[in-house]
XYZ file of C-alpha atoms in Angstrom:
171
model
C 111.331 73.276 69.353
C 110.258 70.397 70.425
C 109.206 69.943 74.479
C 109.535 67.893 76.587
C 107.358 69.128 79.221
C 103.526 71.018 79.965
C 101.623 72.263 77.299
C 104.891 72.091 75.507
C 103.762 68.650 74.668
C 103.291 69.669 71.120
C 105.185 70.192 68.648
C 105.874 73.863 68.044
C 106.514 75.713 64.571
C 109.081 78.199 64.928
C 107.297 80.171 62.364
C 103.856 80.514 64.004
C 104.288 80.000 67.533
C 107.796 81.834 68.804
C 107.486 85.827 68.464
C 111.563 87.422 68.658
C 111.422 90.510 70.466
C 113.949 93.191 70.594
C 113.911 92.675 74.686
C 112.200 92.651 77.808
C 109.878 95.836 77.407
C 108.610 94.003 73.735
C 108.092 91.044 75.683
C 106.569 91.520 78.436
C 103.747 93.485 76.946
C 102.740 91.291 74.078
C 102.470 88.432 77.176
C 100.344 90.502 79.248
C 98.691 91.717 75.905
C 98.001 88.429 75.060
C 96.326 86.891 78.390
C 95.425 89.867 79.605
C 92.131 92.554 78.621
C 91.893 95.858 79.573
C 90.499 96.106 83.228
C 92.187 93.214 83.961
C 94.551 93.103 87.615
C 98.315 92.298 87.763
C 100.106 91.999 90.551
C 103.401 93.097 91.099
C 105.887 92.975 93.762
C 107.566 95.940 95.567
C 109.803 97.050 95.269
C 110.010 96.746 91.472
C 111.463 97.821 88.192
C 109.564 100.634 86.965
C 108.525 98.515 83.351
C 106.070 97.020 85.174
C 103.175 99.602 85.823
C 104.098 101.602 83.351
C 103.381 98.223 80.932
C 100.087 97.564 82.721
C 98.914 101.577 82.095
C 99.752 101.250 79.026
C 97.300 98.338 78.768
C 94.872 99.809 80.976
C 95.505 96.739 83.664
C 95.771 97.119 86.695
C 98.149 97.126 89.335
C 97.982 95.859 92.738
C 101.226 95.884 94.312
C 102.665 92.931 97.228
C 105.654 94.612 99.346
C 108.641 92.284 99.881
C 110.087 93.459 103.458
C 113.737 93.429 104.094
C 114.206 91.348 107.686
C 116.809 92.991 109.469
C 117.402 90.284 111.409
C 118.154 87.016 108.747
C 118.980 90.609 106.159
C 116.794 88.739 103.485
C 114.308 90.044 101.417
C 110.705 87.947 102.726
C 107.462 87.557 100.773
C 104.092 88.002 102.543
C 102.178 84.946 100.854
C 98.733 85.943 103.129
C 98.396 89.242 101.526
C 99.546 87.281 98.258
C 97.027 84.620 98.321
C 94.660 87.137 99.199
C 95.773 89.293 96.107
C 96.015 86.311 93.714
C 91.825 86.335 94.413
C 91.584 88.862 91.456
C 94.173 88.704 89.719
C 94.889 87.817 86.471
C 98.941 87.505 86.214
C 101.294 87.336 88.567
C 105.245 88.953 87.710
C 107.899 87.542 89.423
C 111.467 88.932 88.857
C 114.091 86.303 89.906
C 116.915 87.628 90.394
C 115.174 90.025 92.018
C 115.514 93.992 91.029
C 116.405 95.773 92.514
C 117.383 94.018 95.907
C 119.394 90.958 94.290
C 117.283 88.408 95.648
C 117.358 84.978 94.513
C 113.961 83.054 95.537
C 114.294 79.816 97.127
C 112.838 76.581 96.813
C 110.089 76.479 99.496
C 109.116 80.100 97.886
C 108.832 79.438 94.444
C 106.700 76.157 94.802
C 104.558 78.466 96.801
C 103.909 80.995 94.352
C 102.938 77.843 91.548
C 100.775 76.885 94.004
C 99.172 80.193 94.727
C 98.796 80.447 90.642
C 97.238 77.143 90.387
C 94.474 77.474 92.582
C 93.138 81.253 92.005
C 94.424 79.984 88.156
C 96.329 83.303 87.853
C 99.421 82.534 85.094
C 102.867 83.040 86.672
C 105.230 85.536 84.192
C 109.048 85.203 85.163
C 110.888 87.755 84.111
C 114.549 85.462 83.923
C 116.498 88.835 82.796
C 119.359 88.357 85.370
C 119.464 84.578 85.352
C 122.974 84.422 84.392
C 124.214 86.478 87.249
C 123.549 84.291 90.184
C 126.464 84.750 92.401
C 128.700 81.659 93.508
C 127.920 79.823 97.075
C 124.310 81.238 96.736
C 121.738 78.924 98.448
C 120.241 78.165 95.140
C 121.588 78.252 92.040
C 119.319 78.031 89.332
C 116.715 80.935 89.158
C 113.677 78.133 88.615
C 112.715 74.906 90.525
C 115.369 72.281 90.343
C 114.525 70.328 87.544
C 112.138 72.109 85.650
C 112.458 74.572 82.928
C 111.173 77.381 81.278
C 109.838 75.905 78.331
C 107.033 74.481 81.371
C 104.099 76.032 80.904
C 102.461 76.031 84.599
C 98.643 76.402 84.000
C 96.643 73.400 85.415
C 94.849 72.989 81.917
C 98.844 72.318 80.787
C 98.505 68.956 83.483
C 100.284 70.588 86.408
C 99.225 70.334 89.957
C 99.914 71.321 93.441
C 101.416 67.309 93.559
C 103.697 68.395 89.967
C 104.885 71.214 91.918
C 105.719 69.168 95.402
C 108.138 67.417 93.194
C 110.297 69.872 91.282
C 112.095 70.191 94.734
């Protein structure tokens, strides 16, 4: 599959560069094992699917948690970007489930951009769990689960040529 963005500008050999898995559980453990080593920390948003900490335990990774809080006034789940920024300094990767399980939150463009900026600043991988990507209700604030104009073929790293300026253009 000849991707056109980020690290996928090189031709991908499906026999050597693509791993087919039986599901999200197996996929996540392969990703974590590939980019992390025992003792590394990963950032998980609370509330979370029970899979994330158990996968960390199997691979001897240290889960760090950042709590999303429900704002009863606005009826929205909100991220604490100060906490995420502080924990990003020690984490190798962050797991983002979007739309989020179990809250159903669909992250807006500004939130996704801010998460990308933090990941780039701290050289932290952003692992997206997109299992619910097709379960977005019509009339949602954002109709896509990723930044508009970009797709999941992109590998968002400084090494792949992405910068804060590139993230700003993703709106």
